[in-house]
């Protein structure tokens, strides 16, 4: 343990790793805190998330969309705290998989790892598709953007390039992310400033509304609308934990990755509120609600209304946002697979580390390959099927986030009453976050059970396609887990070392902070 008693660098399972894993592990100290912060931000794909979700949120709650985004931030911050404190005792790139295994046992841990890996498979293709689509629009190649074959070929190429960058090295990935986040933030800021200026100047081309602090009231539109809005709001914050998946490669790995995750959520909140206020104020609620299902209408069309001939700036923001997230979404999926494989919870070949680049090359390419296959197959069914698969993400996200929050309280359970700090930040906060997400998970299941609520509006086995996809992924996960338990039971039979996280020196009970 470290000096504060809350740091355990022994790796997953609480004991030292085998010699071969020590010699051929991930590249330590490859990036710093700011790089991890940038990767956490880019993983959420702020511009794309806003383009995809802002319209539907406004359709539900009207002018109170900023308030709903503020309310959605609360469970994310509470779960980010859980990630921070769990990372202090176990700097394992498998994050939820490793922590839940320690606190709640191998079965729950395996399912948490499976959920993380599957979120990457579901969303990587869609993110690359958006990057290509908006990139083509930004350079005036609208006919290419409308051609399915051209767009899909370019999407596959983008995934392959981003995967190669991930394999070549974490430093290269971080440098690229630094450039992409600067471009994205600058473009979004420029758009927001111009939009707000035109509202107060009275030159908006739509039904502008003067901004008001009352828009921050998440209960303004009523409870039912708030529930639906929160389900969408969780999606726009998802992804910040990629910073923590890099824990074995970040300087000061016991604290820096967790802090990067927390600060990512805070910066995202400021970004979302700024853009949310600007968009709602400039366009009014009617336009956004009418075009809620059209991502292009929110930023592509609206960008032209606000920026005129400079609309390419906003289009490029969405493109760079999705491009950055394509790369960073590969990180948690591949490193979770690596962590599971080296614990013998998956085939050990996935634990291979590239001898030169010191990155998990095999698991990274496997994640990319499965993601490409999913993207191409689902696209052949219909574009709506791809959208439905993205909707199913909320089930997986809520599940593994809630599991992590609960694991934090269980892991530290003997020390939650030692002082108010521990009780509030390590116990009550993560449990509240887990409870909120569990409630949203139940609400999601109820909402998705109605086929009319899906993007396609069709019925699969009497249920909405997103729910069927979510159930199928869960069942496949259970089947794979049971198969591997029979094939190689070492992960389930290993002696779990649940280290006591609070064997602190006298007078250092606050060392966890």
Coordinates of C-alpha atoms in Angstrom, one line a residue:
X1 CA 0.0 0.0 0.0
X2 CA 1.0 3.6 -0.5
X3 CA 1.7 6.0 2.3
X4 CA -2.0 7.0 2.8
X5 CA -3.0 3.4 3.1
X6 CA -5.5 3.7 0.3
X7 CA -3.2 2.9 -2.5
X8 CA -2.7 -0.7 -3.7
X9 CA -0.5 -1.0 -6.7
X10 CA -0.5 -4.8 -6.7
X11 CA -2.8 -5.0 -9.6
X12 CA -6.1 -6.8 -10.1
X13 CA -6.9 -9.3 -7.4
X14 CA -4.8 -7.6 -4.7
X15 CA -1.6 -9.6 -5.2
X16 CA 1.5 -9.1 -7.3
X17 CA 1.2 -9.9 -11.0
X18 CA 3.2 -12.8 -12.5
X19 CA 6.7 -11.9 -13.8
X20 CA 5.7 -12.1 -17.4
X21 CA 3.0 -9.5 -16.9
X22 CA 5.4 -7.3 -15.0
X23 CA 7.9 -7.5 -17.8
X24 CA 5.5 -7.1 -20.7
X25 CA 2.9 -4.8 -19.1
X26 CA 1.4 -1.6 -20.5
X27 CA 3.8 1.4 -20.8
X28 CA 3.9 3.1 -17.4
X29 CA 3.9 6.9 -17.2
X30 CA 3.2 7.2 -20.9
X31 CA 0.9 10.2 -20.4
X32 CA 0.1 12.8 -17.8
X33 CA -3.0 14.1 -16.0
X34 CA -3.9 16.6 -18.7
X35 CA -3.7 14.0 -21.4
X36 CA -6.0 11.7 -19.4
X37 CA -8.4 14.6 -18.9
X38 CA -8.5 15.3 -22.6
X39 CA -9.1 11.6 -23.4
X40 CA -11.9 11.5 -20.8
X41 CA -13.5 14.6 -22.4
X42 CA -13.2 13.3 -26.0
X43 CA -14.6 9.9 -25.1
X44 CA -18.0 11.6 -24.4
X45 CA -17.9 13.2 -27.9
X46 CA -19.5 16.5 -26.6
X47 CA -20.4 18.0 -30.0
X48 CA -21.9 14.8 -31.4
X49 CA -23.7 14.0 -28.1
X50 CA -25.3 17.5 -28.2
X51 CA -26.3 17.0 -31.8
X52 CA -27.9 13.7 -31.1
X53 CA -29.6 14.4 -27.8
X54 CA -30.4 18.1 -27.5
X55 CA -33.4 18.0 -29.8
X56 CA -35.0 15.0 -28.1
X57 CA -34.5 16.5 -24.7
X58 CA -36.1 19.8 -25.8
X59 CA -39.0 17.8 -27.3
X60 CA -39.6 16.4 -23.8
X61 CA -39.0 19.3 -21.5
X62 CA -38.9 22.4 -23.7
X63 CA -36.9 25.4 -22.3
X64 CA -35.9 23.3 -19.3
X65 CA -33.4 21.3 -21.3
X66 CA -30.4 22.9 -19.6
X67 CA -31.9 22.0 -16.2
X68 CA -32.3 18.3 -17.3
X69 CA -28.6 18.3 -18.4
X70 CA -27.7 19.7 -15.0
X71 CA -29.8 17.0 -13.2
X72 CA -28.2 14.3 -15.3
X73 CA -24.8 15.5 -14.1
X74 CA -25.5 14.6 -10.5
X75 CA -25.4 10.7 -10.8
X76 CA -22.4 11.0 -13.1
X77 CA -20.4 13.0 -10.5
X78 CA -21.3 10.6 -7.8
X79 CA -20.2 7.6 -9.9
X80 CA -17.1 9.5 -10.9
X81 CA -16.3 9.7 -7.2
X82 CA -16.7 5.9 -6.9
X83 CA -14.2 5.5 -9.8
X84 CA -11.7 7.8 -8.0
X85 CA -11.8 6.0 -4.7
X86 CA -11.7 2.5 -6.2
X87 CA -8.8 3.5 -8.5
X88 CA -6.9 4.5 -5.4
X89 CA -6.8 0.9 -4.2
X90 CA -6.6 -0.9 -7.5
X91 CA -4.9 0.7 -10.5
X92 CA -6.1 -1.9 -13.0
X93 CA -7.1 -0.9 -16.6
X94 CA -10.1 -3.2 -16.2
X95 CA -11.7 -0.7 -13.8
X96 CA -15.3 -1.9 -13.1
X97 CA -14.4 -5.5 -13.9
X98 CA -11.5 -5.6 -11.4
X99 CA -13.2 -3.5 -8.7
X100 CA -16.5 -5.4 -8.8
X101 CA -14.7 -8.7 -8.7
X102 CA -12.9 -7.6 -5.6
X103 CA -16.0 -6.3 -3.8
X104 CA -18.8 -8.5 -5.1
X105 CA -17.2 -11.6 -6.6
X106 CA -16.2 -13.0 -10.0
X107 CA -19.7 -13.4 -11.5
X108 CA -20.7 -9.8 -11.0
X109 CA -17.3 -8.6 -12.0
X110 CA -17.3 -10.6 -15.2
X111 CA -20.7 -9.2 -16.2
X112 CA -19.5 -5.6 -15.5
X113 CA -16.5 -6.2 -17.8
X114 CA -18.8 -7.6 -20.5
X115 CA -21.0 -4.5 -20.4
X116 CA -18.1 -2.2 -20.8
X117 CA -16.7 -4.2 -23.8
X118 CA -20.1 -4.3 -25.5
X119 CA -20.7 -0.6 -25.2
X120 CA -17.6 -0.1 -27.4
X121 CA -18.8 -2.6 -29.9
X122 CA -22.2 -1.0 -30.3
X123 CA -21.1 2.6 -30.6
X124 CA -17.7 2.7 -32.4
X125 CA -19.2 2.2 -35.9
X126 CA -21.8 4.8 -35.3
X127 CA -19.3 7.4 -34.1
X128 CA -17.0 6.8 -37.1
X129 CA -20.0 7.1 -39.4
X130 CA -20.9 10.5 -37.9
X131 CA -17.3 11.6 -38.2
X132 CA -17.3 10.8 -41.9
X133 CA -20.8 12.2 -42.5
X134 CA -20.2 15.6 -41.0
X135 CA -16.7 15.7 -42.3
X136 CA -18.0 15.3 -45.9
X137 CA -20.6 18.0 -45.2
X138 CA -18.0 20.3 -43.9
X139 CA -15.9 20.2 -47.1
X140 CA -19.0 20.4 -49.4
X141 CA -19.1 16.8 -50.5
X142 CA -22.8 16.4 -49.7
X143 CA -23.4 13.8 -52.5
X144 CA -20.7 11.6 -51.0
X145 CA -22.3 12.0 -47.5
X146 CA -25.7 10.8 -49.0
X147 CA -24.1 7.8 -50.6
X148 CA -24.4 4.8 -48.3
X149 CA -21.6 2.8 -49.9
X150 CA -19.1 5.6 -49.9
X151 CA -19.9 6.6 -46.3
X152 CA -19.7 3.0 -45.0
X153 CA -16.3 2.3 -46.8
X154 CA -14.9 5.5 -45.4
X155 CA -16.3 4.7 -41.9
X156 CA -14.5 1.3 -41.9
X157 CA -11.3 3.1 -43.0
X158 CA -11.6 5.6 -40.1
X159 CA -12.1 2.8 -37.6
X160 CA -9.0 1.0 -38.9
X161 CA -6.9 4.1 -38.8
X162 CA -8.0 5.0 -35.3
X163 CA -7.3 1.5 -34.1
X164 CA -3.8 1.6 -35.6
X165 CA -3.2 4.8 -33.7
X166 CA -4.3 3.2 -30.5
X167 CA -2.0 0.3 -31.1
X168 CA 1.0 2.4 -32.1
X169 CA 1.1 4.1 -28.7
X170 CA -0.8 5.8 -26.0
X171 CA 1.4 8.9 -26.4
X172 CA 0.4 9.3 -30.1
X173 CA -3.2 8.8 -29.2
X174 CA -3.0 11.5 -26.5
X175 CA -1.3 14.0 -28.8
X176 CA -4.0 13.5 -31.5
X177 CA -6.7 13.9 -28.8
X178 CA -5.2 17.2 -27.6
X179 CA -5.5 18.6 -31.1
X180 CA -9.1 17.3 -31.6
X181 CA -10.4 18.6 -28.3
X182 CA -8.9 22.1 -28.9
X183 CA -10.6 22.2 -32.3
X184 CA -13.9 21.0 -30.9
X185 CA -14.0 23.3 -27.9
X186 CA -13.1 26.3 -30.1
X187 CA -15.7 25.5 -32.7
X188 CA -18.5 25.0 -30.1
X189 CA -17.5 28.2 -28.2
X190 CA -17.6 30.2 -31.4
X191 CA -21.0 28.9 -32.3
X192 CA -22.4 29.6 -28.8
X193 CA -21.0 33.1 -28.7
X194 CA -22.4 34.0 -32.1
X195 CA -25.8 32.5 -31.3
X196 CA -26.2 34.3 -28.0
X197 CA -25.0 37.6 -29.6
X198 CA -27.6 37.3 -32.4
X199 CA -30.3 36.6 -29.8
X200 CA -29.6 39.8 -28.0
X201 CA -29.0 41.7 -31.2
X202 CA -32.5 40.6 -32.5
X203 CA -31.0 39.0 -35.7
X204 CA -32.0 35.4 -35.1
X205 CA -33.6 33.8 -38.1
X206 CA -35.8 31.6 -35.9
X207 CA -38.0 32.1 -32.9
X208 CA -35.5 33.2 -30.4
X209 CA -36.1 33.3 -26.7
X210 CA -34.1 35.4 -24.2
X211 CA -32.2 33.1 -21.9
X212 CA -33.3 32.9 -18.3
X213 CA -31.8 31.2 -15.2
X214 CA -35.2 29.5 -14.7
X215 CA -34.2 27.2 -17.5
X216 CA -32.0 25.4 -15.0
X217 CA -35.0 24.1 -13.1
X218 CA -35.1 20.4 -14.0
X219 CA -38.6 20.0 -12.6
X220 CA -40.1 22.7 -14.7
X221 CA -41.7 20.4 -17.2
X222 CA -43.0 17.8 -14.7
X223 CA -41.9 14.4 -13.4
X224 CA -42.7 12.2 -16.4
X225 CA -40.8 14.5 -18.8
X226 CA -37.9 14.7 -16.4
X227 CA -37.6 10.9 -16.3
X228 CA -37.3 10.7 -20.1
X229 CA -34.9 13.6 -20.2
X230 CA -32.6 12.0 -17.6
X231 CA -32.4 8.8 -19.7
X232 CA -31.1 10.9 -22.6
X233 CA -28.9 13.1 -20.3
X234 CA -27.0 10.1 -19.0
X235 CA -25.9 9.3 -22.6
X236 CA -24.3 12.7 -23.1
X237 CA -22.0 12.2 -20.1
X238 CA -21.1 8.6 -20.8
X239 CA -17.4 7.9 -21.6
X240 CA -15.5 10.1 -19.2
X241 CA -14.2 6.9 -17.5
X242 CA -11.8 6.2 -20.4
X243 CA -9.3 8.4 -18.5
X244 CA -9.4 5.8 -15.7
X245 CA -9.0 2.8 -18.1
X246 CA -5.6 4.3 -18.8
X247 CA -4.6 4.2 -15.1
X248 CA -1.7 1.8 -15.7
X249 CA -0.3 4.2 -18.3
X250 CA -0.8 7.5 -16.5
X251 CA 1.7 9.3 -14.2
X252 CA 0.6 9.3 -10.5
X253 CA -1.8 6.4 -11.4
X254 CA -3.3 6.2 -8.0
X255 CA -4.9 9.6 -8.1
X256 CA -4.5 11.3 -11.5
X257 CA -6.9 9.1 -13.6
X258 CA -9.7 9.4 -11.0
X259 CA -9.3 13.2 -10.8
X260 CA -9.3 13.4 -14.6
X261 CA -12.6 11.5 -14.6
X262 CA -14.2 13.8 -12.1
X263 CA -13.0 17.0 -13.8
X264 CA -14.2 15.6 -17.1
X265 CA -17.7 15.5 -15.9
X266 CA -17.5 19.1 -14.5
X267 CA -16.1 20.5 -17.8
X268 CA -18.7 18.6 -19.7
X269 CA -21.4 20.2 -17.6
X270 CA -20.2 23.7 -18.3
X271 CA -19.9 22.9 -22.1
X272 CA -23.4 21.4 -22.3
X273 CA -25.1 24.2 -20.4
X274 CA -23.3 26.8 -22.5
X275 CA -24.3 25.2 -25.8
X276 CA -27.7 24.3 -24.5
X277 CA -28.6 27.8 -23.6
X278 CA -27.3 29.1 -26.9
X279 CA -29.2 26.7 -29.1
X280 CA -32.5 26.9 -27.2
X281 CA -32.2 30.7 -27.1
X282 CA -31.5 31.1 -30.8
X283 CA -33.9 28.6 -32.3
X284 CA -36.7 28.4 -29.7
X285 CA -38.2 25.1 -28.7
X286 CA -40.6 24.5 -31.6
X287 CA -37.8 24.0 -34.2
X288 CA -35.8 21.7 -32.0
X289 CA -38.8 19.6 -31.0
X290 CA -40.0 19.3 -34.6
X291 CA -36.5 18.1 -35.7
X292 CA -35.7 16.0 -32.6
X293 CA -34.8 12.9 -34.6
X294 CA -32.6 14.7 -37.1
X295 CA -29.0 15.2 -36.0
X296 CA -28.3 17.3 -39.1
X297 CA -31.2 19.6 -38.3
X298 CA -29.7 20.5 -34.9
X299 CA -26.2 21.4 -35.9
X300 CA -25.9 21.1 -39.7
X301 CA -29.0 23.2 -40.5
X302 CA -28.8 25.3 -37.4
X303 CA -25.1 26.0 -38.0
X304 CA -25.9 27.5 -41.3
X305 CA -28.7 29.6 -39.7
X306 CA -26.3 31.0 -37.0
X307 CA -22.9 31.1 -38.8
X308 CA -23.9 31.6 -42.4
X309 CA -21.0 30.8 -44.7
X310 CA -19.0 29.7 -41.6
X311 CA -21.3 26.8 -40.9
X312 CA -18.4 24.4 -41.7
X313 CA -16.9 25.4 -38.4
X314 CA -19.7 23.7 -36.5
X315 CA -19.9 20.7 -38.9
X316 CA -16.2 20.2 -38.4
X317 CA -16.7 20.4 -34.6
X318 CA -19.2 17.5 -34.8
X319 CA -16.9 15.6 -37.1
X320 CA -13.8 16.0 -34.9
X321 CA -15.9 15.2 -31.8
X322 CA -17.0 11.9 -33.3
X323 CA -13.6 11.1 -34.7
X324 CA -12.0 11.6 -31.3
X325 CA -14.6 9.5 -29.6
X326 CA -14.1 6.7 -32.1
X327 CA -10.5 6.4 -31.0
X328 CA -11.1 6.9 -27.2
X329 CA -14.1 4.5 -27.1
X330 CA -11.7 1.7 -28.3
X331 CA -9.6 2.3 -25.1
X332 CA -12.0 1.1 -22.4
X333 CA -13.2 -1.9 -24.4
X334 CA -9.8 -3.1 -25.3
X335 CA -8.2 -2.6 -21.9
X336 CA -11.2 -4.2 -20.1
X337 CA -10.7 -7.2 -22.4
X338 CA -7.0 -7.2 -21.6
X339 CA -7.6 -7.1 -17.9
X340 CA -10.2 -9.9 -18.1
X341 CA -7.8 -12.0 -20.3
X342 CA -4.8 -11.7 -18.0
X343 CA -7.1 -12.9 -15.1
X344 CA -8.1 -15.9 -17.3
X345 CA -11.7 -14.6 -17.5
X346 CA -11.3 -14.5 -21.3
X347 CA -8.9 -16.3 -23.7
X348 CA -5.4 -15.4 -22.6
X349 CA -4.4 -14.4 -26.2
X350 CA -6.4 -11.1 -25.6
X351 CA -3.8 -10.2 -22.9
X352 CA -1.0 -9.9 -25.5
X353 CA 1.0 -6.7 -25.2
X354 CA 2.8 -5.4 -28.3
X355 CA 6.6 -5.8 -27.5
X356 CA 7.5 -2.4 -29.0
X357 CA 4.5 -0.2 -28.4
X358 CA 3.5 -1.7 -25.1
X359 CA -0.2 -1.5 -25.9
X360 CA -2.8 -4.3 -25.9
X361 CA -2.7 -4.9 -29.7
X362 CA -4.7 -8.2 -29.9
X363 CA -7.6 -7.0 -27.8
X364 CA -7.6 -3.6 -29.6
X365 CA -7.9 -5.2 -33.0
X366 CA -10.5 -7.7 -31.8
X367 CA -12.7 -4.8 -30.5
X368 CA -12.3 -3.0 -33.8
X369 CA -13.1 -6.0 -35.9
X370 CA -16.2 -6.9 -34.0
X371 CA -17.3 -3.3 -34.0
X372 CA -16.9 -3.1 -37.8
X373 CA -18.8 -6.3 -38.3
X374 CA -21.7 -5.0 -36.1
X375 CA -21.8 -1.7 -37.9
X376 CA -21.9 -3.3 -41.4
X377 CA -24.4 -6.0 -40.5
X378 CA -26.8 -3.7 -38.7
X379 CA -26.6 -1.1 -41.5
X380 CA -27.8 -3.8 -43.9
X381 CA -30.9 -4.2 -41.8
X382 CA -31.7 -0.5 -41.7
X383 CA -30.4 2.8 -40.5
X384 CA -33.0 2.7 -37.8
X385 CA -31.6 -0.6 -36.5
X386 CA -28.3 1.1 -35.9
X387 CA -30.1 3.9 -34.0
X388 CA -31.9 1.3 -31.9
X389 CA -28.6 -0.4 -31.1
X390 CA -27.4 2.9 -29.8
X391 CA -30.5 3.3 -27.7
X392 CA -29.7 -0.1 -26.1
X393 CA -26.5 1.5 -24.8
X394 CA -28.4 3.2 -22.0
X395 CA -29.1 -0.2 -20.4
X396 CA -25.4 -1.3 -20.4
X397 CA -24.2 2.1 -19.3
X398 CA -26.7 2.3 -16.3
X399 CA -25.8 -1.3 -15.4
X400 CA -22.1 -1.0 -15.1
X401 CA -22.1 2.5 -13.6
X402 CA -24.6 1.4 -10.9
X403 CA -22.5 -1.7 -10.3
X404 CA -19.4 0.4 -9.8
X405 CA -21.1 2.8 -7.3
X406 CA -22.4 -0.2 -5.3
X407 CA -19.0 -1.9 -5.3
X408 CA -17.3 1.3 -3.9
X409 CA -19.6 1.3 -0.8
X410 CA -19.2 -2.5 -0.3
X411 CA -15.4 -2.4 -0.7
X412 CA -15.1 0.4 1.9
X413 CA -18.0 -0.8 4.1
X414 CA -15.9 -1.2 7.3
X415 CA -14.8 2.3 7.2
X416 CA -17.8 4.4 6.1
X417 CA -18.6 5.4 9.7
X418 CA -15.1 6.5 10.6
X419 CA -15.8 10.1 9.6
X420 CA -18.2 12.2 7.7
X421 CA -16.0 12.4 4.7
X422 CA -15.9 8.7 4.2
X423 CA -19.6 8.3 4.8
X424 CA -20.7 11.0 2.3
X425 CA -18.2 10.7 -0.5
X426 CA -17.3 7.0 -0.4
X427 CA -20.5 5.5 0.8
X428 CA -23.6 7.6 0.5
X429 CA -22.7 9.4 -2.7
X430 CA -21.8 6.4 -4.8
X431 CA -24.8 4.5 -3.5
X432 CA -27.2 7.4 -4.4
X433 CA -25.6 7.5 -7.8
X434 CA -26.1 3.7 -8.2
X435 CA -29.7 4.0 -7.0
X436 CA -30.5 6.8 -9.5
X437 CA -29.0 4.8 -12.3
X438 CA -30.8 1.6 -11.3
X439 CA -34.0 3.6 -11.3
X440 CA -33.2 4.9 -14.8
X441 CA -32.4 1.4 -15.9
X442 CA -35.8 0.2 -14.8
X443 CA -37.5 3.2 -16.5
X444 CA -35.5 2.5 -19.7
X445 CA -36.7 -1.1 -19.8
X446 CA -40.3 0.0 -19.4
X447 CA -39.9 2.7 -22.1
X448 CA -38.1 0.3 -24.5
X449 CA -40.7 -2.4 -24.1
X450 CA -43.1 -0.3 -26.2
X451 CA -42.1 -0.7 -29.9
X452 CA -43.6 2.7 -30.7
X453 CA -40.8 4.3 -28.7
X454 CA -38.0 2.9 -30.9
X455 CA -36.4 4.7 -33.8
X456 CA -37.9 2.2 -36.3
X457 CA -41.3 1.9 -34.6
X458 CA -41.4 -1.8 -35.3
X459 CA -41.9 -4.7 -33.0
X460 CA -39.4 -7.5 -32.3
X461 CA -41.0 -10.4 -30.4
X462 CA -43.6 -7.9 -29.1
X463 CA -40.9 -5.6 -27.7
X464 CA -39.0 -2.5 -28.9
X465 CA -35.8 -3.4 -30.8
X466 CA -33.5 -1.6 -28.3
X467 CA -34.8 -3.8 -25.5
X468 CA -34.4 -6.9 -27.5
X469 CA -30.8 -5.9 -28.4
X470 CA -30.1 -5.2 -24.8
X471 CA -31.5 -8.5 -23.6
X472 CA -29.7 -10.4 -26.4
X473 CA -26.3 -8.9 -25.3
X474 CA -27.0 -9.8 -21.7
X475 CA -27.9 -13.4 -22.6
X476 CA -24.9 -13.8 -24.9
X477 CA -22.8 -12.5 -22.0
X478 CA -24.2 -15.0 -19.6
X479 CA -23.7 -17.8 -22.1
X480 CA -20.1 -16.8 -22.8
X481 CA -19.4 -16.5 -19.1
X482 CA -20.8 -19.9 -18.3
X483 CA -18.9 -21.5 -21.2
X484 CA -15.6 -20.0 -20.1
X485 CA -16.3 -21.0 -16.5
X486 CA -16.5 -24.6 -17.7
X487 CA -13.6 -24.2 -20.2
X488 CA -11.2 -22.5 -17.8
X489 CA -12.3 -21.9 -14.3
X490 CA -9.2 -20.3 -12.9
X491 CA -10.7 -16.8 -12.6
X492 CA -13.6 -18.2 -10.6
X493 CA -11.3 -20.4 -8.4
X494 CA -8.6 -17.9 -7.6
X495 CA -8.3 -16.7 -4.1
X496 CA -9.6 -13.2 -4.0
X497 CA -7.6 -10.8 -1.9
X498 CA -9.8 -8.0 -0.8
X499 CA -7.4 -5.6 0.7
X500 CA -8.4 -3.5 3.6
X501 CA -8.5 0.0 2.1
X502 CA -8.3 1.8 5.4
X503 CA -5.3 0.4 7.2
X504 CA -4.2 4.0 7.6
X505 CA -1.6 5.5 9.8
X506 CA -2.9 7.1 13.0
X507 CA -4.5 10.5 12.3
X508 CA -4.7 9.9 8.5
X509 CA -8.3 8.9 8.1
X510 CA -8.6 11.7 5.6
X511 CA -5.9 10.2 3.4
X512 CA -8.5 8.8 1.0
X513 CA -9.4 12.3 -0.1

